[in-house]
Tab-separated table of C-alpha atoms in Angstrom:
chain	number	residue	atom	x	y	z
A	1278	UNK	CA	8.924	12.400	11.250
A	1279	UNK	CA	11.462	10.750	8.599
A	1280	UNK	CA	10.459	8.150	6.653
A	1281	UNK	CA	11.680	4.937	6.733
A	1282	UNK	CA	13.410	3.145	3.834
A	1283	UNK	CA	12.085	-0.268	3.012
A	1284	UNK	CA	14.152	-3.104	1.570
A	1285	UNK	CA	13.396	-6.924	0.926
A	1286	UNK	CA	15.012	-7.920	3.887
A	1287	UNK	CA	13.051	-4.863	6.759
A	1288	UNK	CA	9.565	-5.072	4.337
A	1289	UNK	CA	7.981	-8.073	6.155
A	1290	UNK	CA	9.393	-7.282	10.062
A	1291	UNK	CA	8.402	-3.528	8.891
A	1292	UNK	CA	4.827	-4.310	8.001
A	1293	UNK	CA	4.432	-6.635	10.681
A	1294	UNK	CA	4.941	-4.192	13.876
A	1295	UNK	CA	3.056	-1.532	12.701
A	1296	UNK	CA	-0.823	-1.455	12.412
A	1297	UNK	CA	-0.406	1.828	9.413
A	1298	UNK	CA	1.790	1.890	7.004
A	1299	UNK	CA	2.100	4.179	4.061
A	1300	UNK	CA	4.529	3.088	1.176
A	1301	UNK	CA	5.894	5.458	-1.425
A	1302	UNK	CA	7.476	3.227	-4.419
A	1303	UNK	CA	9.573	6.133	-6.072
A	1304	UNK	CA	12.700	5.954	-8.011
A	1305	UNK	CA	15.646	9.192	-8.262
A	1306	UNK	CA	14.957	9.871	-12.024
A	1307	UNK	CA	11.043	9.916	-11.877
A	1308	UNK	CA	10.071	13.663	-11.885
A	1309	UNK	CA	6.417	13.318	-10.392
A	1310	UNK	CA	7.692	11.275	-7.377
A	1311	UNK	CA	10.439	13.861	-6.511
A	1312	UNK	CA	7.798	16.436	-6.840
A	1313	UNK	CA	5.639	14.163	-4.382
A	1314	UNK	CA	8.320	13.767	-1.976
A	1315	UNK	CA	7.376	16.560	-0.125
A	1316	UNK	CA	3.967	16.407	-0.330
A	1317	UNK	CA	4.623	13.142	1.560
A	1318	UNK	CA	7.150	14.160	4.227
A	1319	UNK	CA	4.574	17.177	4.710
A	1320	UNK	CA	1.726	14.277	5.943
A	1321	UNK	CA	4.603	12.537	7.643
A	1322	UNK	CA	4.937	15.392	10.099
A	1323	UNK	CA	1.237	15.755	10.350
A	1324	UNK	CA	0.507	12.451	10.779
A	1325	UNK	CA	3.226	11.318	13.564
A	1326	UNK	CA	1.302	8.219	14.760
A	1327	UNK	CA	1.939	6.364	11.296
A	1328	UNK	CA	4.517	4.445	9.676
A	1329	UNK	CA	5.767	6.789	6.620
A	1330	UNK	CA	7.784	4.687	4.632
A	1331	UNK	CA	9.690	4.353	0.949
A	1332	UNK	CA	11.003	2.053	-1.661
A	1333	UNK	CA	13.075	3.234	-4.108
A	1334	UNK	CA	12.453	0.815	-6.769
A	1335	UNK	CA	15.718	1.170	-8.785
A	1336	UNK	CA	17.709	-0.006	-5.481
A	1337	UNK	CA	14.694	-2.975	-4.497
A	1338	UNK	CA	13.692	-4.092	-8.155
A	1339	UNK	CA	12.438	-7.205	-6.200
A	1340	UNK	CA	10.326	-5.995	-4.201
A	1341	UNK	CA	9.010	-3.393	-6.412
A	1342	UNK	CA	8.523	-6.737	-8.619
A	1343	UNK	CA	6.453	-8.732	-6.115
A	1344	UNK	CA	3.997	-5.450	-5.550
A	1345	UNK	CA	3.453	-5.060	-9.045
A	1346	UNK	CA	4.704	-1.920	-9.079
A	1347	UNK	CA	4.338	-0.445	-13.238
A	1348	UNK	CA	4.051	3.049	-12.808
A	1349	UNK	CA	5.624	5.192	-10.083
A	1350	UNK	CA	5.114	6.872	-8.076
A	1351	UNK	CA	2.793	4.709	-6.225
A	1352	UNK	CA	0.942	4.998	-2.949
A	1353	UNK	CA	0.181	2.094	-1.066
A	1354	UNK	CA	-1.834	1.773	2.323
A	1355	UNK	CA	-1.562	-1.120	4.378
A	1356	UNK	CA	-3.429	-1.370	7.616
A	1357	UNK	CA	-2.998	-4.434	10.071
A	1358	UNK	CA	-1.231	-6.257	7.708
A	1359	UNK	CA	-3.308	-6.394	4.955
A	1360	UNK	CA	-3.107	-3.751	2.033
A	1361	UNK	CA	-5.885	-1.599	1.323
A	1362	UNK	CA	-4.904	1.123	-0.838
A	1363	UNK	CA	-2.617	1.076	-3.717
A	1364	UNK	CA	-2.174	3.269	-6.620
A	1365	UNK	CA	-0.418	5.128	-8.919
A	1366	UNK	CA	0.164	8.853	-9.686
A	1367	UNK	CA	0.946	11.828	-6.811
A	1368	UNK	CA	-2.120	12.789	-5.070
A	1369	UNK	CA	-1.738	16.763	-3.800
A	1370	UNK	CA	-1.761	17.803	-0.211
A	1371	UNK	CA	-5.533	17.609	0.294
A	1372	UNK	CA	-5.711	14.676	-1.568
A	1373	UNK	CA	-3.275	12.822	0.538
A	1374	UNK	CA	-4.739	14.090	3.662
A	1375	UNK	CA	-8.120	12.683	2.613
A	1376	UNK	CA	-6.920	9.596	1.779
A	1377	UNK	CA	-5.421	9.008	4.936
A	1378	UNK	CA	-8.734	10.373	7.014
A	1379	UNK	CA	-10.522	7.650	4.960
A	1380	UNK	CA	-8.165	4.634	5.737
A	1381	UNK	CA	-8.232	5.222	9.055
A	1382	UNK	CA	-12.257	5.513	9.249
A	1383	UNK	CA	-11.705	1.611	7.721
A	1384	UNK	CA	-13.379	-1.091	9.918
A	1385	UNK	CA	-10.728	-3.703	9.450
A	1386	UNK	CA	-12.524	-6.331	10.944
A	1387	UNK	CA	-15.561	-5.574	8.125
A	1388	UNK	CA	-12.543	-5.581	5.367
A	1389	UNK	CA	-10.822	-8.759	6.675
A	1390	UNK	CA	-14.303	-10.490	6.289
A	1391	UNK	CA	-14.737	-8.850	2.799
A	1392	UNK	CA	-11.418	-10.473	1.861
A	1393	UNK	CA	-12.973	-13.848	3.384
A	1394	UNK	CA	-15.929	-13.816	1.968
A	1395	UNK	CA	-14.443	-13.034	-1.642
A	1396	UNK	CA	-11.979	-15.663	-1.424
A	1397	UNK	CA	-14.605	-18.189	-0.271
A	1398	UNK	CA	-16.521	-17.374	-3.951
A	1399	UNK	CA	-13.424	-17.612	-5.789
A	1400	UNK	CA	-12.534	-20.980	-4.279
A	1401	UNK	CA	-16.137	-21.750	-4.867
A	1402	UNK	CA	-16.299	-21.107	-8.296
A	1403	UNK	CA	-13.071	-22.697	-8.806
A	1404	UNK	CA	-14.464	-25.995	-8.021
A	1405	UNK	CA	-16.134	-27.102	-11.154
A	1406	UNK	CA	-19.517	-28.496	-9.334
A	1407	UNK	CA	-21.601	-25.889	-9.837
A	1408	UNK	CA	-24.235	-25.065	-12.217
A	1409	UNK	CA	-21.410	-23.616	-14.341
A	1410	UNK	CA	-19.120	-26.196	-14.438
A	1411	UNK	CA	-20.100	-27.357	-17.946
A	1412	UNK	CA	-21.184	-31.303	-16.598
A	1413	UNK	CA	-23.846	-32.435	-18.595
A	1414	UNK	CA	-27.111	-32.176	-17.363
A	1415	UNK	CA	-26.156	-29.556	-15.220
């Protein structure tokens, strides 16, 4: 299977109808991402069922910018809509293979409430009326 290139304007539609979606951020002049590049169309044809796709950051500086993206290349994983894999640095064959073998294993309901619960202590301890929130007599 080819990958897919992903712009600012098919990221969101591209991410939104379908449930696996890997994401090579590369760029023409890095050496370790054109080494990578067939490491990943390699799992692309091995892994027909999932969304193989790529952002060349020089061309989408944007949305390289909204990701974060520092260091390339960088792998991200994002299942259902919600990201949960990213990082830096080309992973070798087996590497890649395992990676994707462990993200789909992922109960995404049991991550989605992870993310639920941690942003319920964040807002939690953002609201200043706990025993940390420096009030006297507190």
């Amino acid at each position: 299977m080819t990958t897919v290139e992903l712009t600012k304007e098919n990221f969101d539609q591209t991410v939104s109808e379908n449930p696996f979606v890997l994401i090579d951020f590369w760029a023409g002049w890095c050496r370790p991402c054109l080494q990578f590049a067939p490491v990943y169309e390699k799992a692309s044809e091995a892994h027909p069922d999932l969304l193989f796709a790529k952002v060349d950051t020089e061309a989408q500086q944007e949305l390289a910018g909204a990701f974060q993206i520092t260091s390339i290349p960088t792998l991200m994983i994002v299942r259902d809509q919600v990201a949960i894999f990213s990082q830096p640095g080309a992973l070798p064959e087996a590497a890649l293979t395992d990676l994707i073998t462990q993200a789909r294993a992922l109960d995404m309901d049991e991550v989605r409430a992870k993310i639920a619960a941690s942003q319920q202590d964040s807002q939690g301890r953002q609201g200043g009326d706990g025993p940390d929130s420096g009030t006297p007599g507190a």
